[in-house]
mmCIF file of N, CA, C and O in Angstrom:
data_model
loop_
_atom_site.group_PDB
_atom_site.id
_atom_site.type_symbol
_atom_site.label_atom_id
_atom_site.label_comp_id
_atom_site.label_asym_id
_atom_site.label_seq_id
_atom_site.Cartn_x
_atom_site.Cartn_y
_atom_site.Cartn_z
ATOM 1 N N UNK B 1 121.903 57.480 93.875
ATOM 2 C CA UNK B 1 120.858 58.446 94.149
ATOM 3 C C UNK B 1 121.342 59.835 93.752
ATOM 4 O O UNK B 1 122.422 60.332 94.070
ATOM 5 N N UNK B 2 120.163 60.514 92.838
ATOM 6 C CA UNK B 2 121.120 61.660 92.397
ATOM 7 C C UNK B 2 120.080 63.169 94.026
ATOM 8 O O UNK B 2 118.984 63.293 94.571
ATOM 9 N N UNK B 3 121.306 63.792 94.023
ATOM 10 C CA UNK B 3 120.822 64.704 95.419
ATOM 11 C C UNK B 3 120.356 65.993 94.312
ATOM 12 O O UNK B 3 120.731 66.252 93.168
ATOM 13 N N UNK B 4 119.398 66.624 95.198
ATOM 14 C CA UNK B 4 118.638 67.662 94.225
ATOM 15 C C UNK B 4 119.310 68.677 94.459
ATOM 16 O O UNK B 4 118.856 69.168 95.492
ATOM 17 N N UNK B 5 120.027 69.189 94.132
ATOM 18 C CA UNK B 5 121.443 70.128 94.479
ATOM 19 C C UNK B 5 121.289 71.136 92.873
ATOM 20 O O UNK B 5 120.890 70.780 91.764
ATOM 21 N N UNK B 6 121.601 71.964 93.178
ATOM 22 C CA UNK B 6 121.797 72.820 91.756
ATOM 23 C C UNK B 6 123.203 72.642 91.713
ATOM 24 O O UNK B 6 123.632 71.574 92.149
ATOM 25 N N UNK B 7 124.192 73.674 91.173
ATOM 26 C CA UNK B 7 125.030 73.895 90.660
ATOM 27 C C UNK B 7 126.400 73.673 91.927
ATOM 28 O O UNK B 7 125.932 72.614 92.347
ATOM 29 N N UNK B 8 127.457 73.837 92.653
ATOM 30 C CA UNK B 8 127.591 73.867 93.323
ATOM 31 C C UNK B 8 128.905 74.703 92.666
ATOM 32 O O UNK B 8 129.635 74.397 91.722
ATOM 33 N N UNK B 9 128.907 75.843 93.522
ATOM 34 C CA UNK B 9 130.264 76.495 92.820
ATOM 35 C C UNK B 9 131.609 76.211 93.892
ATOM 36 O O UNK B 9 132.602 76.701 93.355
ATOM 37 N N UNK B 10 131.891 75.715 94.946
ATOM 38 C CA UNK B 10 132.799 75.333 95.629
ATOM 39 C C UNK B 10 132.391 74.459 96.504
ATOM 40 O O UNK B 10 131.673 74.971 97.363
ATOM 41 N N UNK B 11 132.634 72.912 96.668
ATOM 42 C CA UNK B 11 131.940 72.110 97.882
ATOM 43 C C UNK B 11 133.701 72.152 98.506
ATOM 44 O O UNK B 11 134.829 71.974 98.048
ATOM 45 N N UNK B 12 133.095 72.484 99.741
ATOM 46 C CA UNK B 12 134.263 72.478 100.776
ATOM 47 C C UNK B 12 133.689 71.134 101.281
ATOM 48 O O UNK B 12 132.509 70.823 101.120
ATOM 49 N N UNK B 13 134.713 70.264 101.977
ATOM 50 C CA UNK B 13 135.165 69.240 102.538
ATOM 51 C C UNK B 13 135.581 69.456 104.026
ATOM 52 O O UNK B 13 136.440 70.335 104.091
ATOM 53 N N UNK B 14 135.277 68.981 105.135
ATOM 54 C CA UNK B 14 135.702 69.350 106.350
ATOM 55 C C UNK B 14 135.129 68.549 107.359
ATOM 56 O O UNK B 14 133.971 68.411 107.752
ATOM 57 N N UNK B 15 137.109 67.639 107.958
ATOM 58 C CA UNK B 15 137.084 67.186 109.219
ATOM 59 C C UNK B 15 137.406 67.499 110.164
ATOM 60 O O UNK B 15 137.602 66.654 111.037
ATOM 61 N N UNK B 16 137.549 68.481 110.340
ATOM 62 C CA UNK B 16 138.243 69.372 111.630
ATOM 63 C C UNK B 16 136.803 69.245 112.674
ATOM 64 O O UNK B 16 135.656 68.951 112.340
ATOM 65 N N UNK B 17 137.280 69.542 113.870
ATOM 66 C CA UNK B 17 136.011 69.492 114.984
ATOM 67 C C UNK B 17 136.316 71.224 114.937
ATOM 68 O O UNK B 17 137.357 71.855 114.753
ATOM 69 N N UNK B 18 134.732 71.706 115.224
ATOM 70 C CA UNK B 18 135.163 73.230 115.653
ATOM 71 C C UNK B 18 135.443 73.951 116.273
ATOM 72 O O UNK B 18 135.153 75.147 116.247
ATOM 73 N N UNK B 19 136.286 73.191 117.209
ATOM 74 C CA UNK B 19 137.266 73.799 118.021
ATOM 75 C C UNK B 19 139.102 73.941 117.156
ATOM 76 O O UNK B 19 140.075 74.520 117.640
ATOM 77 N N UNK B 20 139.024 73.110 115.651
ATOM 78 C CA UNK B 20 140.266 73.360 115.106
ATOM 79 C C UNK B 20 140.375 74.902 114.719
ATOM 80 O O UNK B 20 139.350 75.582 114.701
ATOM 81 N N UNK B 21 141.560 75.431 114.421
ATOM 82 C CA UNK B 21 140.954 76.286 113.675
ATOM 83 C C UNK B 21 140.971 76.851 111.858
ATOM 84 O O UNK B 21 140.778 77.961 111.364
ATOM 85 N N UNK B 22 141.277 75.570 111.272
ATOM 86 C CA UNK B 22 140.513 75.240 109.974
ATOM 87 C C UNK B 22 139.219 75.566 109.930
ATOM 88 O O UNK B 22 138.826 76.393 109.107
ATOM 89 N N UNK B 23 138.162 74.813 111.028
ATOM 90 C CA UNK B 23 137.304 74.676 110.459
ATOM 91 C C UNK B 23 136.317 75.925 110.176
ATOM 92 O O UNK B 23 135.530 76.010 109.233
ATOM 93 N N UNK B 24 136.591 77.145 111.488
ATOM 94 C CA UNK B 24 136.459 78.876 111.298
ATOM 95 C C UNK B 24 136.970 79.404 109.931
ATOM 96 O O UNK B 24 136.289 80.009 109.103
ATOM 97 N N UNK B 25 138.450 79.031 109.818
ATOM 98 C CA UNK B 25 138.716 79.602 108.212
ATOM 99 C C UNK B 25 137.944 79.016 107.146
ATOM 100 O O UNK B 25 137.675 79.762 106.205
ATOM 101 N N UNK B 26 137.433 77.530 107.099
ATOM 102 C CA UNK B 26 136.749 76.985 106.118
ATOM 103 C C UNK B 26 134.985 77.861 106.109
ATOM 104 O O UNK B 26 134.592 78.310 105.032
ATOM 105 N N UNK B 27 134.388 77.956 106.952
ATOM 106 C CA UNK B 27 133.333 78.700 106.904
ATOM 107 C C UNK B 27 133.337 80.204 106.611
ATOM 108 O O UNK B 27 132.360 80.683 106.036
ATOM 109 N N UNK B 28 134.625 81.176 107.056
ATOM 110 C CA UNK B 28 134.953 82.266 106.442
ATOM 111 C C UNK B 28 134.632 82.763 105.104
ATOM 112 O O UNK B 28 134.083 83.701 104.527
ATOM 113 N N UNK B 29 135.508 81.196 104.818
ATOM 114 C CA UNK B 29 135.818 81.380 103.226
ATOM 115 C C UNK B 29 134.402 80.848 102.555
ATOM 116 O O UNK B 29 134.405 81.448 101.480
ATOM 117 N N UNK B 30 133.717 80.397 102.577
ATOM 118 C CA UNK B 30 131.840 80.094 102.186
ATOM 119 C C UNK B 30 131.258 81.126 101.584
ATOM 120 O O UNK B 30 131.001 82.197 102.136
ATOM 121 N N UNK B 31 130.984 80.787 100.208
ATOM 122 C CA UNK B 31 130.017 81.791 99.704
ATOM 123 C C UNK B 31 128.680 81.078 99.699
ATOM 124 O O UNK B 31 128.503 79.925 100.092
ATOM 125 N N UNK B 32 127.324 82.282 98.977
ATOM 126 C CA UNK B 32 126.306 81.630 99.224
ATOM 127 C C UNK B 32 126.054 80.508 98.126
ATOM 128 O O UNK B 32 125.048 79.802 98.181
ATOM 129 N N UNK B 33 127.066 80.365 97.068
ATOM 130 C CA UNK B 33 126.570 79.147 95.998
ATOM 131 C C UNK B 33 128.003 78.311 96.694
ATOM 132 O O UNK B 33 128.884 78.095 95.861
ATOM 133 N N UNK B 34 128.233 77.935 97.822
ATOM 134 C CA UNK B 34 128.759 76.584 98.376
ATOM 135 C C UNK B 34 128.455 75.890 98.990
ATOM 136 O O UNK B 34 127.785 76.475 99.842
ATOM 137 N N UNK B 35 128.489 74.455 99.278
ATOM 138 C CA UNK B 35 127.867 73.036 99.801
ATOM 139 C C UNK B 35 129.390 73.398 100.815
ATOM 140 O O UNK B 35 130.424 74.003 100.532
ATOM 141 N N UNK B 36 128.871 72.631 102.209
ATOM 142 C CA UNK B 36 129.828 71.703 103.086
ATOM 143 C C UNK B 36 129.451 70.499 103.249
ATOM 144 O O UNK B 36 128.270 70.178 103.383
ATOM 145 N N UNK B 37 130.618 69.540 103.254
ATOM 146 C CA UNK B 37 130.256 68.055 103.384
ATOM 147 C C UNK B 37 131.191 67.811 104.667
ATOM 148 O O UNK B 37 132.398 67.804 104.423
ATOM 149 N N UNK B 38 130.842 67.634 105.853
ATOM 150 C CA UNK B 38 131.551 67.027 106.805
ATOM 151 C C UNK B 38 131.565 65.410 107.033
ATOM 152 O O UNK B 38 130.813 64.436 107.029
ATOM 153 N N UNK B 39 133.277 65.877 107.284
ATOM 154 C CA UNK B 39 133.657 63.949 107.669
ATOM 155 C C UNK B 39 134.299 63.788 108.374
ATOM 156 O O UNK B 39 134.925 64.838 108.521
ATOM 157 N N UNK B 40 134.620 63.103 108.999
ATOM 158 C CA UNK B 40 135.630 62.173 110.021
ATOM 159 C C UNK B 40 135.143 62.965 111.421
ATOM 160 O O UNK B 40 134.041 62.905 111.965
ATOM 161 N N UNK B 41 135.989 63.507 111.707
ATOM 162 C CA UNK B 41 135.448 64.716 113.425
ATOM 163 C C UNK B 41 134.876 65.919 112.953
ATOM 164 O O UNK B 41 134.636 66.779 113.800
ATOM 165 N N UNK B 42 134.572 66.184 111.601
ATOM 166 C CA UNK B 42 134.209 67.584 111.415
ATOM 167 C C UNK B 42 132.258 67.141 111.399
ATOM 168 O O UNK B 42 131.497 68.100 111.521
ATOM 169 N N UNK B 43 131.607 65.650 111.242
ATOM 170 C CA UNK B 43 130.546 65.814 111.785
ATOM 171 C C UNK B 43 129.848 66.102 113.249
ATOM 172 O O UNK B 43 128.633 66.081 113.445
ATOM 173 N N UNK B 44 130.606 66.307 113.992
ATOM 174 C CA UNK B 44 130.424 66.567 115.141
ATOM 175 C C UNK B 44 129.882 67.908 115.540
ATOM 176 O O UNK B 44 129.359 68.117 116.635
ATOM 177 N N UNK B 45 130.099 69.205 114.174
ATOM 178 C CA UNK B 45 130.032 70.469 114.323
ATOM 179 C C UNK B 45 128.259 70.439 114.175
ATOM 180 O O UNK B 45 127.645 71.440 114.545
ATOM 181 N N UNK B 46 127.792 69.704 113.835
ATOM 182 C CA UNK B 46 126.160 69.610 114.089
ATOM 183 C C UNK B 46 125.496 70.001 115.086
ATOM 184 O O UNK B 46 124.372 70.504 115.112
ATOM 185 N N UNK B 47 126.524 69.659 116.295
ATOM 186 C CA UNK B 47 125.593 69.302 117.502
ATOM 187 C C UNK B 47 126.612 71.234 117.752
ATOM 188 O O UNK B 47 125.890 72.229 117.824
ATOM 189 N N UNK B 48 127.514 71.336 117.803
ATOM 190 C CA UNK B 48 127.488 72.553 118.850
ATOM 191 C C UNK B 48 128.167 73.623 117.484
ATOM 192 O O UNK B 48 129.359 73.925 117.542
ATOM 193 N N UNK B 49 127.722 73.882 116.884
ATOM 194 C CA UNK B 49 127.498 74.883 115.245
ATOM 195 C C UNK B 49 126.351 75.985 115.543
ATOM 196 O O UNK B 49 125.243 75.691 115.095
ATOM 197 N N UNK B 50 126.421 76.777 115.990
ATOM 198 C CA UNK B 50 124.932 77.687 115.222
ATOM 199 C C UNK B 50 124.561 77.383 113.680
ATOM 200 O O UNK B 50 125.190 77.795 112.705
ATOM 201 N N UNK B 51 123.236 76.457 113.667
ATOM 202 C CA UNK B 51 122.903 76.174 112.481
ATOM 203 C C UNK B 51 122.891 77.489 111.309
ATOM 204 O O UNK B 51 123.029 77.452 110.086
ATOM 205 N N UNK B 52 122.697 78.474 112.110
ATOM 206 C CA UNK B 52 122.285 79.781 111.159
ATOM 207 C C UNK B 52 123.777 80.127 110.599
ATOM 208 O O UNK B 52 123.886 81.125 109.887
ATOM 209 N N UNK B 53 124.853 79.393 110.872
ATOM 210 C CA UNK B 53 126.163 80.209 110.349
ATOM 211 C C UNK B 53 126.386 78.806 109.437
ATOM 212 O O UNK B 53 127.131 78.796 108.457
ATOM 213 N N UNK B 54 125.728 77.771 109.841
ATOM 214 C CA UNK B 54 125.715 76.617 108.143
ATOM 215 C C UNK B 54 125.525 76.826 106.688
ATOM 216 O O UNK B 54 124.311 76.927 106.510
ATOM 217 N N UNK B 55 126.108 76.929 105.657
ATOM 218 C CA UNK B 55 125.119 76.958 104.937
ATOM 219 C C UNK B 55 124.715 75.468 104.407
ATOM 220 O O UNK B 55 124.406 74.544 105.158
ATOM 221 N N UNK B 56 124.759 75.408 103.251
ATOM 222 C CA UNK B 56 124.349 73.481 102.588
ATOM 223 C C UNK B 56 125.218 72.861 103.210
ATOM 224 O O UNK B 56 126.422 73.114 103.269
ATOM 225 N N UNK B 57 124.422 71.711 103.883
ATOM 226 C CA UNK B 57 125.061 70.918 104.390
ATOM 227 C C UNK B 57 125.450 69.315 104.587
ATOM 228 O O UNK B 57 124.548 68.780 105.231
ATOM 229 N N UNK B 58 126.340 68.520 104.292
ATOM 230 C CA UNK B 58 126.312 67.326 104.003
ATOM 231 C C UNK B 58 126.880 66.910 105.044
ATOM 232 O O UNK B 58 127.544 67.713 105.700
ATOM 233 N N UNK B 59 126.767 65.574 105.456
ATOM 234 C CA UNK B 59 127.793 64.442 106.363
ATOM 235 C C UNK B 59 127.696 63.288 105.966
ATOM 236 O O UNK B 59 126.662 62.645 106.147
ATOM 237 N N UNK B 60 128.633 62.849 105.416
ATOM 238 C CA UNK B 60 129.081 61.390 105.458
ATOM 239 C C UNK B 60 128.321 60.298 106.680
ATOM 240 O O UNK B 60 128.684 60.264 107.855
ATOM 241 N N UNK B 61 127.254 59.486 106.116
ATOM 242 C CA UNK B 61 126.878 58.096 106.722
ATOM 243 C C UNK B 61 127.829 57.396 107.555
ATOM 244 O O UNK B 61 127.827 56.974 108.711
ATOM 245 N N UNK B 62 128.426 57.407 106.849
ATOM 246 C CA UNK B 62 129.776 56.055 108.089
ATOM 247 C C UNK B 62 130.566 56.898 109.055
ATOM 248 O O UNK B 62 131.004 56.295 110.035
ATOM 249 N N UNK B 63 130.875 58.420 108.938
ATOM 250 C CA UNK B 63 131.089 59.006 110.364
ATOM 251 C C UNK B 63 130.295 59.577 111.084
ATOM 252 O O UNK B 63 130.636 60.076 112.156
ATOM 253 N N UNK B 64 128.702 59.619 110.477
ATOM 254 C CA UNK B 64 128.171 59.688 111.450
ATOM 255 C C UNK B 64 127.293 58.266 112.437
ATOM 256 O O UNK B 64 126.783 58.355 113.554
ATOM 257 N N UNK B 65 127.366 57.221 111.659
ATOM 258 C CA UNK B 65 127.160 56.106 112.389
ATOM 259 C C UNK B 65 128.120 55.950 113.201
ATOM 260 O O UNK B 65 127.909 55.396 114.280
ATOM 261 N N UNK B 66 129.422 56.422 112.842
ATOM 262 C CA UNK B 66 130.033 55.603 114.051
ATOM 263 C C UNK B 66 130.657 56.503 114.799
ATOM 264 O O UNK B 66 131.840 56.275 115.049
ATOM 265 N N UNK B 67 129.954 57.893 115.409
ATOM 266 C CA UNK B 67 130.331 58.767 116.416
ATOM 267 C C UNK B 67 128.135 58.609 116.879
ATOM 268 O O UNK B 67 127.563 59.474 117.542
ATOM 269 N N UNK B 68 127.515 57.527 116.388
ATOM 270 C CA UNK B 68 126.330 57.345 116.735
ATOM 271 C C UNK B 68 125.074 58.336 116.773
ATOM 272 O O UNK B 68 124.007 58.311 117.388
ATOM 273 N N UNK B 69 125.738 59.353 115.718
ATOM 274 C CA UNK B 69 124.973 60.664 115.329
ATOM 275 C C UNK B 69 123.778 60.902 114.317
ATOM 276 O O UNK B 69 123.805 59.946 113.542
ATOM 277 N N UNK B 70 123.056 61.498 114.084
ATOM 278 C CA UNK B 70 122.000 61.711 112.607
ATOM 279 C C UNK B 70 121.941 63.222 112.483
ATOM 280 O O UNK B 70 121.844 64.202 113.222
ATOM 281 N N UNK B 71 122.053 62.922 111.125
ATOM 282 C CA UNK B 71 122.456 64.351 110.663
ATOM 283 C C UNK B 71 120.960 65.355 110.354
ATOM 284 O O UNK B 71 120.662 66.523 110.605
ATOM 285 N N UNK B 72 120.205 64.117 109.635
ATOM 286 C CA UNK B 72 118.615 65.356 109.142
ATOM 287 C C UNK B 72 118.471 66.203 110.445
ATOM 288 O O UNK B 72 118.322 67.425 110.455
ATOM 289 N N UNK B 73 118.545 65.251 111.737
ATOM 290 C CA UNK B 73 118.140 66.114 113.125
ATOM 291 C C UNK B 73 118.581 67.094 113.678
ATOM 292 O O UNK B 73 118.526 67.465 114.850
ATOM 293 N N UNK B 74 119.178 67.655 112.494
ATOM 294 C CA UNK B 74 120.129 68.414 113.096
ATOM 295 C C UNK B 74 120.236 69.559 111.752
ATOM 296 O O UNK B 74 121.169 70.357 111.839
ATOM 297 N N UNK B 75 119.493 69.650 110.748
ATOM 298 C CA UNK B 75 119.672 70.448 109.337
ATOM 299 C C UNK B 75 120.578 70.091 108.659
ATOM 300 O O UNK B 75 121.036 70.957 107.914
ATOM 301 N N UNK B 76 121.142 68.869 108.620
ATOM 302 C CA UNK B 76 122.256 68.535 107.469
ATOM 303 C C UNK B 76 121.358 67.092 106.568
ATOM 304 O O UNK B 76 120.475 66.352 107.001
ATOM 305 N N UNK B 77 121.963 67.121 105.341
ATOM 306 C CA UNK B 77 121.610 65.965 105.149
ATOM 307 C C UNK B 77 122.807 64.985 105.083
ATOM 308 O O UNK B 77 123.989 65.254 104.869
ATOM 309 N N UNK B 78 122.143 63.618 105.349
ATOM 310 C CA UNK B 78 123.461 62.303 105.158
ATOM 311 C C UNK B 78 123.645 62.156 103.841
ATOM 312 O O UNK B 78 122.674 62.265 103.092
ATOM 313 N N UNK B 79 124.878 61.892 103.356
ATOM 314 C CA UNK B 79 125.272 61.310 102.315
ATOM 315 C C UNK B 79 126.409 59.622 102.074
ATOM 316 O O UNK B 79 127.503 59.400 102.594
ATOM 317 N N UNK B 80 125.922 59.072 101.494
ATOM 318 C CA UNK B 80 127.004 57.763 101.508
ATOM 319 C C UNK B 80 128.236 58.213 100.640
ATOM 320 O O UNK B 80 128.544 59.380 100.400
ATOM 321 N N UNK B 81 128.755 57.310 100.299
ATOM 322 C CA UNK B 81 130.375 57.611 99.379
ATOM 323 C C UNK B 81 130.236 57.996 97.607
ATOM 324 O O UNK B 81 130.985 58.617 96.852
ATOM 325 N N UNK B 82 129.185 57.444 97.438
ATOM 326 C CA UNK B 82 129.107 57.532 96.120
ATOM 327 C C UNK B 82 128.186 58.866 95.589
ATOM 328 O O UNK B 82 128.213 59.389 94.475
ATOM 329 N N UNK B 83 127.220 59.298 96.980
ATOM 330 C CA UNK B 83 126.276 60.287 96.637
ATOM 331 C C UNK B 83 127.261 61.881 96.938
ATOM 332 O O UNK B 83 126.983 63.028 96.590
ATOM 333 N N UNK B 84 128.590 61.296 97.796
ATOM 334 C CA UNK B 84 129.445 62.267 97.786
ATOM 335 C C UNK B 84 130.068 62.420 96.407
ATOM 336 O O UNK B 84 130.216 63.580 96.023
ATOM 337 N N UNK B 85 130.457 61.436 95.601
ATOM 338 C CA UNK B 85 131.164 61.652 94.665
ATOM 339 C C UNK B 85 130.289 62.538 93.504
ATOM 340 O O UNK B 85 130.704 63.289 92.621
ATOM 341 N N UNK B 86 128.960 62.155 93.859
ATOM 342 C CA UNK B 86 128.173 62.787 92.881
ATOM 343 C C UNK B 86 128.144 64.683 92.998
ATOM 344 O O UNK B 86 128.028 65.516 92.100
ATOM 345 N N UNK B 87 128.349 64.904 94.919
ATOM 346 C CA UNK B 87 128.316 66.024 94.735
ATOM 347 C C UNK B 87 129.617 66.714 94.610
ATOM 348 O O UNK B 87 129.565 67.913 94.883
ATOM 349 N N UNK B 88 131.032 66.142 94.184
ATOM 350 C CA UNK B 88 131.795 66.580 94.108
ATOM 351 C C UNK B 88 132.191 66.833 92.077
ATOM 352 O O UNK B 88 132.911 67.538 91.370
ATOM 353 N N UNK B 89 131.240 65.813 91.934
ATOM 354 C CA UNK B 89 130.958 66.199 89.642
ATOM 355 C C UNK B 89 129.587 67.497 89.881
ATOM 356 O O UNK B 89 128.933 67.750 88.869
ATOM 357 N N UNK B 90 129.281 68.122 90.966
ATOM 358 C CA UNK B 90 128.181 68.966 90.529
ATOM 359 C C UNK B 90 128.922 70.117 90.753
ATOM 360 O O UNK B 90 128.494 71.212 90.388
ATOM 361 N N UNK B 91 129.978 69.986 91.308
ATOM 362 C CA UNK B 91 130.813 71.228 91.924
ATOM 363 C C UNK B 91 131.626 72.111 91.147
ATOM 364 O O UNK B 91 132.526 71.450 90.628
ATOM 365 N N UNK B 92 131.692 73.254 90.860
ATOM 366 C CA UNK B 92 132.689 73.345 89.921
ATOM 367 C C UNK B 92 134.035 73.464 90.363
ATOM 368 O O UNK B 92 134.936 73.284 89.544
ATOM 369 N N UNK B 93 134.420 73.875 92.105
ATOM 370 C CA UNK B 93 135.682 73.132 92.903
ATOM 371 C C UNK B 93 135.456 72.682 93.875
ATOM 372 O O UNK B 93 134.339 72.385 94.301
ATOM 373 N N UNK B 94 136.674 72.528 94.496
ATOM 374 C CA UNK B 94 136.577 71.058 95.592
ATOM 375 C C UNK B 94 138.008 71.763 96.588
ATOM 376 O O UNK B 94 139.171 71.871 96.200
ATOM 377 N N UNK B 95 137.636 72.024 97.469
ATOM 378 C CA UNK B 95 138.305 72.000 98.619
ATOM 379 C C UNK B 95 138.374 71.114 99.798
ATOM 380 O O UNK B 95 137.331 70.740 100.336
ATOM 381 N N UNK B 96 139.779 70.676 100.327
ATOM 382 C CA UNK B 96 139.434 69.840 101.298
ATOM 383 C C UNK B 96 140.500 71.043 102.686
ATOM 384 O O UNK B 96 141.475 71.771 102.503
ATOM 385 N N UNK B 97 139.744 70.747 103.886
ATOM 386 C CA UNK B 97 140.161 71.222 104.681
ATOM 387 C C UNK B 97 140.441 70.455 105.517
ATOM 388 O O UNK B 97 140.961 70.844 106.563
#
């Protein structure tokens, strides 16, 4: 599935919960042409995030099934493994935090 995404000039990556404090420096560092894709404990920042300090936002399907979460409900969209890989060829870098 291709995601309707324009250009992406940095997709940051991030499993930190936001209480690490990666995951404050990773949003610091966010300009307005960057995607976030959260995974592992960093989908969790959905539920207690001020959506307004999000910008694009992704989460990984399989951590959020299995912390029993949904992401649209929350202003992110889900992504599986492969629709991640797609947004990591739209990116022109890739940070992981």
């Amino acid at each position: 599935m291709k995601l309707p995404m324009s250009q992406i000039h940095t997709l940051h990556i991030l499993n930190k919960t936001p209480e690490h404090p990666r995951f404050n420096e990773c949003l610091a560092m966010m300009g307005p042409d960057d995607a976030l894709v959260l995974t592992e404990n960093g989908v969790t920042a959905l539920w207690s995030t001020s959506k307004a300090a999000l910008p694009k936002v992704f989460a990984t399907k399989a951590d959020l099934q299995a912390r029993g979460l949904v992401a649209e409900a929350n202003g992110a969209t889900s992504v599986d493994y492969p629709e991640l890989v797609d947004l990591t060829v739209q990116a022109k870098r890739v940070i992981s935090w």
